[in-house]
Coordinates of C-alpha atoms and ligand atoms in Angstrom, one line a residue:
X120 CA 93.9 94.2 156.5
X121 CA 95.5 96.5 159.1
X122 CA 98.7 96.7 157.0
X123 CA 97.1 97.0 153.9
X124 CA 95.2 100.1 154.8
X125 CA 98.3 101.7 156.8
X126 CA 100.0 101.5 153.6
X127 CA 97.2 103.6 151.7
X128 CA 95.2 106.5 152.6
X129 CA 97.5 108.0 155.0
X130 CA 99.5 110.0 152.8
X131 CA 99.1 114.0 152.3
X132 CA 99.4 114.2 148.5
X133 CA 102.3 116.6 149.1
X134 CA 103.9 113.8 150.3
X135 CA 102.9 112.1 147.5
X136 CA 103.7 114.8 144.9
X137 CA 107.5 114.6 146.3
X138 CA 107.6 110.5 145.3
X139 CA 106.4 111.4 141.9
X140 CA 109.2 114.1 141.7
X141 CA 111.8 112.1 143.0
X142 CA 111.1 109.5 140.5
X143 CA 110.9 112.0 137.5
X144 CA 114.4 113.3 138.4
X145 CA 115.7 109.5 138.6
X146 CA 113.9 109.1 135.5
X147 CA 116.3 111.3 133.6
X148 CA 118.9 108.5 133.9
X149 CA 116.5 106.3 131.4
X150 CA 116.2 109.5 129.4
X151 CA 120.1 109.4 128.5
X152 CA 119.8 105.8 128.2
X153 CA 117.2 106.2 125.8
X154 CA 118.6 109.1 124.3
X155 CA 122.1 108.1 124.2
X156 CA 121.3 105.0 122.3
X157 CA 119.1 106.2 119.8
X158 CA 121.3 109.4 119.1
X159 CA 123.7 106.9 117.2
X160 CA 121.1 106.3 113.9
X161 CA 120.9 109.7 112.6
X162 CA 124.6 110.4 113.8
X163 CA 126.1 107.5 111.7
X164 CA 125.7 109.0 108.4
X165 CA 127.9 112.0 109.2
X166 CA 130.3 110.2 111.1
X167 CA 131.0 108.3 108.3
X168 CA 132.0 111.7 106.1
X169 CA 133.8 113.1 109.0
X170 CA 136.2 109.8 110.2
X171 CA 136.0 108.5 106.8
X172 CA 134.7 105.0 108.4
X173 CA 135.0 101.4 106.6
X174 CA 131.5 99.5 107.3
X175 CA 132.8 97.6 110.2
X176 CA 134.5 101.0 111.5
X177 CA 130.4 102.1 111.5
X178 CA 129.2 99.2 113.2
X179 CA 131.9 99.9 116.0
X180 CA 130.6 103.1 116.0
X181 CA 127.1 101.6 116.5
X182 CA 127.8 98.9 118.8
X183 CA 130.9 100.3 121.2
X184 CA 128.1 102.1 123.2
X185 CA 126.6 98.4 124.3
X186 CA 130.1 97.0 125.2
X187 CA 130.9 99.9 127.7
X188 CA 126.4 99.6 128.7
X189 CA 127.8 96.3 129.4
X190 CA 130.9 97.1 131.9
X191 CA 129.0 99.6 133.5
X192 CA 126.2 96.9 134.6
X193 CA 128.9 94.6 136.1
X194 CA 130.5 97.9 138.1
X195 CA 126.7 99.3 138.9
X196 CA 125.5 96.8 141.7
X197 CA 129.0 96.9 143.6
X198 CA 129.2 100.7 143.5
X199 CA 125.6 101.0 144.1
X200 CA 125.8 99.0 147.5
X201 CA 129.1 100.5 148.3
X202 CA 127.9 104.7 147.7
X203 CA 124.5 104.4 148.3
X204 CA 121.8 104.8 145.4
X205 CA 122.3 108.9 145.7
X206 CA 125.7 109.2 145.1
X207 CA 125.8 106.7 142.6
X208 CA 123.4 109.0 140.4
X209 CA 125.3 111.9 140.9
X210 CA 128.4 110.6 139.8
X211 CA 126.5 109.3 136.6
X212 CA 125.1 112.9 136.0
X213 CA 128.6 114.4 135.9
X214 CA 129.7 111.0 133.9
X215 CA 126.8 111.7 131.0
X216 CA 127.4 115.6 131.2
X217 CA 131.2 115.1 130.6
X218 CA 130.9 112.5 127.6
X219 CA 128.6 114.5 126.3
X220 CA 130.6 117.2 125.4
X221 CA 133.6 115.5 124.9
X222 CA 132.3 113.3 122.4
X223 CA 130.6 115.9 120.8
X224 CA 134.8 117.6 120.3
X225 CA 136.3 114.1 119.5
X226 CA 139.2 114.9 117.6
X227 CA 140.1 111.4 116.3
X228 CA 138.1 107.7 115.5
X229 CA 139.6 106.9 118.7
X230 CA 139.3 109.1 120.7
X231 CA 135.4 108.6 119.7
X232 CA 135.0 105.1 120.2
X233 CA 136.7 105.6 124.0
X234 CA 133.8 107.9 124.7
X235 CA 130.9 106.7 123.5
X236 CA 132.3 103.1 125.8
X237 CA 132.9 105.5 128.3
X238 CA 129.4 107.0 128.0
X239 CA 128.0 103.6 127.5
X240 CA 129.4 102.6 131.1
X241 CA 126.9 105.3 132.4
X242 CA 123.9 104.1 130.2
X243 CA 124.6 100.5 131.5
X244 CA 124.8 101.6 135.3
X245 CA 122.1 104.0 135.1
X246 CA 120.0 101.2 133.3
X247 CA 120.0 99.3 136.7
X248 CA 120.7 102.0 139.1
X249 CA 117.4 103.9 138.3
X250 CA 115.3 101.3 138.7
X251 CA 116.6 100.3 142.0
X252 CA 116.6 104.0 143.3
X253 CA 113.2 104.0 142.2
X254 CA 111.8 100.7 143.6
X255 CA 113.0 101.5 147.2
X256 CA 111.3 105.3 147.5
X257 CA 107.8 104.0 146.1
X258 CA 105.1 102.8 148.4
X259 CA 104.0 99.6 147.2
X260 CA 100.3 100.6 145.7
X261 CA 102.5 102.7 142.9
X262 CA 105.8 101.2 142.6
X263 CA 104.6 99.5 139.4
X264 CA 103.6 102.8 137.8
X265 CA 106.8 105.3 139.6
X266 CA 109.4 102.6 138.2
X267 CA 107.7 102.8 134.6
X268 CA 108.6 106.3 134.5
X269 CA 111.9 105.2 133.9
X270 CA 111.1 102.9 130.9
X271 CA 108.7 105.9 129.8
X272 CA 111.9 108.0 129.6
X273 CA 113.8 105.7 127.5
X274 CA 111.2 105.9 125.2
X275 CA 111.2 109.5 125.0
X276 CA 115.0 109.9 125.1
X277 CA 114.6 107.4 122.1
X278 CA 112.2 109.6 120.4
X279 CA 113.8 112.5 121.3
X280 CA 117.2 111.4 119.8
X281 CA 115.3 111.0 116.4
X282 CA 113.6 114.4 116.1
X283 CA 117.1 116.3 117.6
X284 CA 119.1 113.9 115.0
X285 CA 116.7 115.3 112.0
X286 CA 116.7 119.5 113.7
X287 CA 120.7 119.3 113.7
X288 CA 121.3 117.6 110.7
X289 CA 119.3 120.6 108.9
X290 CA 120.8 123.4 111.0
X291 CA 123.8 122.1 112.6
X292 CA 124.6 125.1 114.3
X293 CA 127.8 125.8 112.2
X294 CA 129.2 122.6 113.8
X295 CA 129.6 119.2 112.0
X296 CA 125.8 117.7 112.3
X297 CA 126.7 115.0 114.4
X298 CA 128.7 117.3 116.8
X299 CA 125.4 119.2 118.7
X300 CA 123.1 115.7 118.4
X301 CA 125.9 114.1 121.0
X302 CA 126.5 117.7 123.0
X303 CA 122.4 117.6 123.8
X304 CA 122.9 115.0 126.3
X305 CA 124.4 117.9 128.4
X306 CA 121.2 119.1 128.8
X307 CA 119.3 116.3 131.0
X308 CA 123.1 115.0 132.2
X309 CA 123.0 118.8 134.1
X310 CA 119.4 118.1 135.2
X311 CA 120.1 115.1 136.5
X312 CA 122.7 116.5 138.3
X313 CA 121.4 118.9 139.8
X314 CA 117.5 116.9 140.5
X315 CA 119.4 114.1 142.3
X316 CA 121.4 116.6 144.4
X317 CA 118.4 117.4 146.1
X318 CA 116.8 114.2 146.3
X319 CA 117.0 111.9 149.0
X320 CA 118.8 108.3 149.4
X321 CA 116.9 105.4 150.0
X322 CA 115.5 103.9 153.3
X323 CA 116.3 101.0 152.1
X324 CA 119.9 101.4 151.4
X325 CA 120.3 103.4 155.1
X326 CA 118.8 100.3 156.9
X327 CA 121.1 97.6 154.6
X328 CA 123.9 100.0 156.5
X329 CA 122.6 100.1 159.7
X330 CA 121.8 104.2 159.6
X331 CA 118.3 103.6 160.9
X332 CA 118.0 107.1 161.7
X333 CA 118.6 108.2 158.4
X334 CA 116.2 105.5 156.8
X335 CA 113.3 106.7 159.5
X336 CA 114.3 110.6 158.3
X337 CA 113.9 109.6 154.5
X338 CA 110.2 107.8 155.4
X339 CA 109.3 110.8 157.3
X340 CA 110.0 112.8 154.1
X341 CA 108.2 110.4 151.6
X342 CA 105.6 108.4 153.1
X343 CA 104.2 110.4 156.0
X344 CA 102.5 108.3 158.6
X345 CA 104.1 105.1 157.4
X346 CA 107.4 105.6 158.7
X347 CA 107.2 103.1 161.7
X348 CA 105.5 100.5 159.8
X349 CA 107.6 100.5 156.6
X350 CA 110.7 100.6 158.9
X351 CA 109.6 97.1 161.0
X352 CA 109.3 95.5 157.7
X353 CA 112.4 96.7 156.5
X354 CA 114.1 95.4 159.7
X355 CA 112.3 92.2 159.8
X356 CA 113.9 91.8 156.1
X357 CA 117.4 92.9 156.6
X358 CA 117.9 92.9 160.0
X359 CA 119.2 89.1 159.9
X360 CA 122.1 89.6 157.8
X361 CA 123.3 93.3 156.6
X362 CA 126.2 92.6 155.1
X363 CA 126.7 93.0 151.6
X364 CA 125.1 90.4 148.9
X365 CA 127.2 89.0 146.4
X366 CA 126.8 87.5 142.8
X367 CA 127.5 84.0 144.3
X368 CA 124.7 83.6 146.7
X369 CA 122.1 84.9 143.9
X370 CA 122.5 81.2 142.7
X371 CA 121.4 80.5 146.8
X372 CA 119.2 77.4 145.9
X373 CA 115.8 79.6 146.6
X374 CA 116.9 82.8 145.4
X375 CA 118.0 81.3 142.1
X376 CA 114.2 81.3 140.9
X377 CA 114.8 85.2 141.0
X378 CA 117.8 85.0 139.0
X379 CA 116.0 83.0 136.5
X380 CA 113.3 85.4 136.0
X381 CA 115.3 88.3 135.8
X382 CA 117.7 86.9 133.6
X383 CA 115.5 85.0 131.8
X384 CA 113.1 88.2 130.8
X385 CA 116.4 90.3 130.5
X386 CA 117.6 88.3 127.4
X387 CA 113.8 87.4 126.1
X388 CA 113.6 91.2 126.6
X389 CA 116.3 91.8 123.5
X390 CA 115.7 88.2 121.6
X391 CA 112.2 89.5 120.7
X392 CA 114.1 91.6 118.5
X393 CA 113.1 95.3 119.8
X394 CA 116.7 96.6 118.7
X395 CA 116.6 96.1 115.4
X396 CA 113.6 98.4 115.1
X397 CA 115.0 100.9 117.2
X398 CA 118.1 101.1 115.6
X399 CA 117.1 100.0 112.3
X400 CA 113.6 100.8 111.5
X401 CA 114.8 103.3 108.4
X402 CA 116.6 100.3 106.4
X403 CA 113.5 97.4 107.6
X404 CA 111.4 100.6 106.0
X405 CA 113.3 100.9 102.9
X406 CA 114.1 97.0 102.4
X407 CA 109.9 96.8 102.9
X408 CA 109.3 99.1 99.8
X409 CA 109.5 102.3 101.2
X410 CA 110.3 104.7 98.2
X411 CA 112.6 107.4 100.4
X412 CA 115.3 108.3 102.7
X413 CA 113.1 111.0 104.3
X414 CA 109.8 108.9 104.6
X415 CA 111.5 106.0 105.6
X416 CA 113.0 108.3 108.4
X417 CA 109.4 110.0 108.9
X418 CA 107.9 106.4 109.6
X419 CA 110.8 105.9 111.9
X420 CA 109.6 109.1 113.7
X421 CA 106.4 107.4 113.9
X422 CA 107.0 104.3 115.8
X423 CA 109.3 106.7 118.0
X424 CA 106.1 108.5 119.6
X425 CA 104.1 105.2 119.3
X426 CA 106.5 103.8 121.6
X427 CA 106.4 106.8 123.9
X428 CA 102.3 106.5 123.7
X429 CA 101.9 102.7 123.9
X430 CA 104.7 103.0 127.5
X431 CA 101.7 105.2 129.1
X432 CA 99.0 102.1 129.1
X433 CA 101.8 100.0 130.8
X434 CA 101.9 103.4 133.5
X435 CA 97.9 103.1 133.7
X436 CA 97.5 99.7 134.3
X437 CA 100.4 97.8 135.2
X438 CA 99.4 98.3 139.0
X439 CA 95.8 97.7 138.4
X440 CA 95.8 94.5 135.8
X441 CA 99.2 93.5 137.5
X442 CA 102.4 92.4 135.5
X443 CA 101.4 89.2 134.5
X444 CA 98.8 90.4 132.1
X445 CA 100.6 92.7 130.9
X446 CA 103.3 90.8 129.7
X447 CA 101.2 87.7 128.4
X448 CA 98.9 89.8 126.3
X449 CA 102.2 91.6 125.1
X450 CA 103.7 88.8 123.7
X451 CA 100.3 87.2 122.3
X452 CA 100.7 90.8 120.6
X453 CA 104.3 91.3 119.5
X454 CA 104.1 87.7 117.9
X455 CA 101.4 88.5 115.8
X456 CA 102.9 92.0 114.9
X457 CA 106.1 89.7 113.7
X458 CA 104.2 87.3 112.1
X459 CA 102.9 89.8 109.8
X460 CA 106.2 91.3 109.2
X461 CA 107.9 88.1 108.0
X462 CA 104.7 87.6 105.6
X463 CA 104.9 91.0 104.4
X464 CA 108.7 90.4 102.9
X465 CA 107.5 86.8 102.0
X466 CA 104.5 87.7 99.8
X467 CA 105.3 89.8 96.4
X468 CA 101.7 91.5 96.6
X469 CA 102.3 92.7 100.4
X470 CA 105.6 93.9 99.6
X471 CA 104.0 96.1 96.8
X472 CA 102.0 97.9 99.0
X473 CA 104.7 99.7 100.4
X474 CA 105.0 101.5 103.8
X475 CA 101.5 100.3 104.4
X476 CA 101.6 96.9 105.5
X477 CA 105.1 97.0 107.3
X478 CA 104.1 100.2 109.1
X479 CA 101.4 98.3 110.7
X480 CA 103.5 95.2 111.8
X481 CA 105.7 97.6 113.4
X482 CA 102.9 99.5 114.8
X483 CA 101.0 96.1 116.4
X484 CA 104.6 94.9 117.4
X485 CA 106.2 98.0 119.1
X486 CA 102.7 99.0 120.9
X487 CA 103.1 95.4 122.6
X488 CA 106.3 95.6 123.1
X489 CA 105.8 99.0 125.1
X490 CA 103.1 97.6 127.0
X491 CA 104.7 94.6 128.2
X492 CA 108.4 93.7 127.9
X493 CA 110.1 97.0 127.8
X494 CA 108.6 98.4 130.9
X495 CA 107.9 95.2 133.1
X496 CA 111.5 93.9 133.0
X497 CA 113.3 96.5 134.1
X498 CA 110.3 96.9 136.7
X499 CA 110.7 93.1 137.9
X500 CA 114.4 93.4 137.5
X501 CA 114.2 96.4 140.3
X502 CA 111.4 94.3 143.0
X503 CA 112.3 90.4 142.4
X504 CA 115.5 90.5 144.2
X505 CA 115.6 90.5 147.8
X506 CA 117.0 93.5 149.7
X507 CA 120.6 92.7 150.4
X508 CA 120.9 91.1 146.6
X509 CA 118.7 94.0 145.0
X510 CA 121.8 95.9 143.5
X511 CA 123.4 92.9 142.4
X512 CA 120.6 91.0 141.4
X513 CA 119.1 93.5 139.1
X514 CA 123.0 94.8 137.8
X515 CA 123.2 90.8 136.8
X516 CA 119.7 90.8 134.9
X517 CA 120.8 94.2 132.9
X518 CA 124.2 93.0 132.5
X519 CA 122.5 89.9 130.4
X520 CA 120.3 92.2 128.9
X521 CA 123.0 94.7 126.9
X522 CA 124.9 91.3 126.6
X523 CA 121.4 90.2 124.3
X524 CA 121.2 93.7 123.1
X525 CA 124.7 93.6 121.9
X526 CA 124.3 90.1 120.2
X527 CA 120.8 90.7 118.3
X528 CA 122.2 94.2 117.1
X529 CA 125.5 92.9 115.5
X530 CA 124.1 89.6 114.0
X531 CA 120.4 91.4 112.4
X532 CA 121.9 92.1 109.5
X533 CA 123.8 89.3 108.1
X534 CA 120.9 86.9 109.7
X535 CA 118.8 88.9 107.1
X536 CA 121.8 88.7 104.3
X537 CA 121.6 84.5 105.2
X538 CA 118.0 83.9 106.1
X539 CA 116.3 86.6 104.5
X540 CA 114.1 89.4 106.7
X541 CA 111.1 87.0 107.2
X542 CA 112.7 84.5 108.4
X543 CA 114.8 86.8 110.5
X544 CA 111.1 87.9 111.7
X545 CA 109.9 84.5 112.3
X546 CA 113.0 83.7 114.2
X547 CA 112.1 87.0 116.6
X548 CA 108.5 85.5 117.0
X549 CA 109.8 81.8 118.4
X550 CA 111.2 83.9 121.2
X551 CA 108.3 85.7 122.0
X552 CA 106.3 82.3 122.2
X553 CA 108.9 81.0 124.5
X554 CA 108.8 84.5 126.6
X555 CA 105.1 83.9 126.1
X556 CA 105.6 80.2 127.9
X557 CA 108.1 81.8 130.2
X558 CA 105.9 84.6 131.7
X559 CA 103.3 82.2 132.3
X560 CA 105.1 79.7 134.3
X561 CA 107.8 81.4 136.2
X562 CA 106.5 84.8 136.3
X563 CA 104.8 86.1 139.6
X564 CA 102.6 88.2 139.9
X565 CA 103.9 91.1 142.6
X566 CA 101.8 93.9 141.9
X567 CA 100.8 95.8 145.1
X568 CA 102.8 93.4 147.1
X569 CA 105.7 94.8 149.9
X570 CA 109.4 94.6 148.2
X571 CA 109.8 92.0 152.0
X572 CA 106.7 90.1 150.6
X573 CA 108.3 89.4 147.4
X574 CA 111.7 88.4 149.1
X575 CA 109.1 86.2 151.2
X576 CA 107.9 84.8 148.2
X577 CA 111.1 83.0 147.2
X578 CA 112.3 82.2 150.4
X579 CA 109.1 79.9 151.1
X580 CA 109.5 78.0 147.7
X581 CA 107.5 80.4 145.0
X582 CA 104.8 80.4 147.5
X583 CA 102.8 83.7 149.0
X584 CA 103.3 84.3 152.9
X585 CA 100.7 86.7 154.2
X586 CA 101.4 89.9 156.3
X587 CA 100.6 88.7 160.0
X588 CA 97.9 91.7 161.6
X589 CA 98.8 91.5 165.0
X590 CA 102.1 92.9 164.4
X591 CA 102.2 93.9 160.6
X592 CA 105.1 92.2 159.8
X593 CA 106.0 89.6 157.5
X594 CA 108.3 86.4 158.0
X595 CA 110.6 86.2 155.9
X596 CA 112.0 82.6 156.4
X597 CA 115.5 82.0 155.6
X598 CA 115.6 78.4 155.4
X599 CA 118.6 78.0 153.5
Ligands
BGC785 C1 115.1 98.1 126.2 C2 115.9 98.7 125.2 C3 115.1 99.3 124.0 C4 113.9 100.1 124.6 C5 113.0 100.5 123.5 C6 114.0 99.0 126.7 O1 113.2 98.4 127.6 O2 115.8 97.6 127.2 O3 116.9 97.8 124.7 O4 115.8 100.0 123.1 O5 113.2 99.5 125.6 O6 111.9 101.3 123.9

């Protein structure tokens, strides 16, 4: 198909080394996230000394992050639309830089707990901000794998967090331990900064404000020869309507298939239970036989890099196998992985073999869950929406998604002190059989398809409208 071929092929691969490296900078917004969430494990312990915290003083300290993640998802899609994807970043990079060292000097409890909500608004926006930048730079054929680097870089800043969390607590630079681990996030907030200064805003976001020129100047910067073409489907898309989407027409009777899916896989997303590895691995570790702080931390380390690792197959294949595969054969996967968990705390003999067994739960589950879930939400989060309710659409889904996050982290524990862990497991595993039932019924499949194609999609009823040849545009019909 004409279209199809304009839309590959054409490009110098200078051109296409600059959307790589435009994404990679974005990326460093998922790297705080990642970072800035994971940082909190290994920081607890010496909070605790410093600020002399109760238990539920610690879980404020653990959980304060996800209330501000929230905020900052509800403000992200109206300051998004309003300062352009660009600007938005920037003001995030100076947001993470700043908290970063001030929480790192926090004199008081307080004055703690305001930063890290504070930091946590720029996690939340960044969460859906990226994503969006991301989705609207990409040509089609790659958007899959360019918006994954952003899940890829949670995953590291996750890691990351672990590994600086162990360095400083050995050598905390004649500081108090926890005091560098929170300053560190300086380091990418600055590159961030500084990448995104010399990056350019979207097409996309121009042409939702009428600055065509600027939209055809971006094209001609990223995508080469594709310029004209991208920029009649664009206008075909937007040109209708450029005004401003809000929350209230995402429930729009067509459009509200969208908002299903992306809020549907944002809270499946957390009710799989990821978070309580994440957060908690070391204590599932030592409640699971594990004879030691410092091998139960070690294993922790472990899933860290096999999360990193297991994110790279969803980079290599999620625009060749396509996103529905991805995610069914990930939740086949993560339910098995918890299956085995809850046996392993509900048989003596398994529990007896220590690290073993629950080391390679963990292993099956978080592999799957890198695979599938993690990165394909946030990726369908970013493309389901159509243009005009993009921002919105996908700051809804991630607001639902720290909301989740937020409910599964504070209620893990005493669900285990009622239910018991395996049960707490099996729980976990219900909802990944209904994300399993969910993926394969509402879920489409959009890989390779035009960000107007998938807008298409919805508008015609959950049914696929083809590009028309002649003039390479689609038709978006607007029937309601
Ligand atoms: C989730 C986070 C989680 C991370 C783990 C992300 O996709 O949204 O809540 O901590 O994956 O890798």
């Amino acid at each position: 198909m004409a279209f199809e071929k304009a839309t590959t092929g054409t490009r110098s691969p200078q051109r296409q080394r600059s959307v790589y490296l435009t994404s990679a900078i974005a990326a460093l917004g998922g790297l705080l996230f990642g970072y800035d969430t994971g940082v909190i494990s290994g920081a607890q312990l010496f909070l605790i000394d410093t600020f002399h915290l109760s238990p539920q003083q610690q879980e404020l300290a653990v959980s304060c992050v996800l209330v501000g993640a929230m905020i900052g998802a509800v403000i992200a899609g109206r300051v998004n639309d309003i300062l352009g994807r660009k600007k938005t970043l920037i003001g995030l990079a100076i947001l993470f830089t700043l908290g970063a060292i001030l929480t790192a000097f926090s004199p008081t409890f307080i004055f703690f707990i305001i930063l890290r909500v504070i930091v946590g608004i720029g996690i939340g926006s960044a969460a859906s901000v990226v994503p969006v930048y991301i989705s609207e730079i990409a040509p089609s054929q790659i958007r899959g794998k360019l918006v994954i680097f952003q899940q890829l870089a949670i995953t590291i800043g996750i890691a990351v967090s672990y590994w600086i969390d162990l360095l400083f607590a050995r050598y905390p630079l004649g500081l108090l331990p926890w005091q560098p681990m929170f300053a560190a996030a300086a380091i990418p907030g600055i590159l961030l900064f500084v990448g995104m200064l010399v990056s350019p805003e979207t097409p996309r976001w121009y042409a939702s404000k009428g600055r065509w020129e600027d939209a055809r100047r971006t094209l001609d910067s990223i995508k080469g020869a594709d310029t004209e073409r991208e920029l009649t489907i664009i206008h075909d898309a937007i040109v209708i309507d450029s005004s401003q989407g809000t929350l209230k027409e995402l429930f729009a009777p067509r459009i509200r298939m969208a908002l299903v899916v992306g809020v549907g896989l944002a809270a499946l997303q957390q009710f799989v239970g990821i978070n309580t590895v994440i957060y908690y691995a070391p204590i599932i570790f030592r409640s699971a036989g594990v004879a030691t702080a410092n091998a139960a931390i070690l294993a922790t380390s472990v899933v860290g890099v096999v999360n990193v690792l297991s994110t790279l197959i969803a980079l290599s294949f999620v625009d060749r196998l396509g996103r529905r595969v991805l995610l069914i054969s990930g939740c086949i996967g993560m339910i098995i992985g918890l299956v085995i968990l809850g046996l392993v705390f509900f048989i003596p003999g398994l529990r007896a073999g220590g690290a073993g067994f629950t080391l390679a739960a963990l292993i099956i589950y978080i592999i799957s869950f890198a695979f599938s879930m993690g990165p394909v939400f946030w990726l369908l989060s970013a493309e389901i929406f159509p243009t005009r309710l993009r921002a919105v659409g996908a700051a809804s889904s991630t607001f639902v998604n720290w909301l989740c996050n937020f409910l599964v982290s504070v209620t893990f524990l005493s669900l285990v002190g009622a239910i018991g862990e395996s049960y707490t497991f099996w729980l976990y595993a219900v909802f990944g059989f209904i994300a399993l039932v969910f993926c394969i019924r509402l879920v489409p499949e959009t890989k390779g398809k035009k960000l107007e194609e998938i807008e298409a999609y919805w508008m015609n009823g959950r049914k696929w409208v083809g590009v028309a040849p002649q003039s390479n545009t689609i038709q978006p019909q607007r029937g309601d």
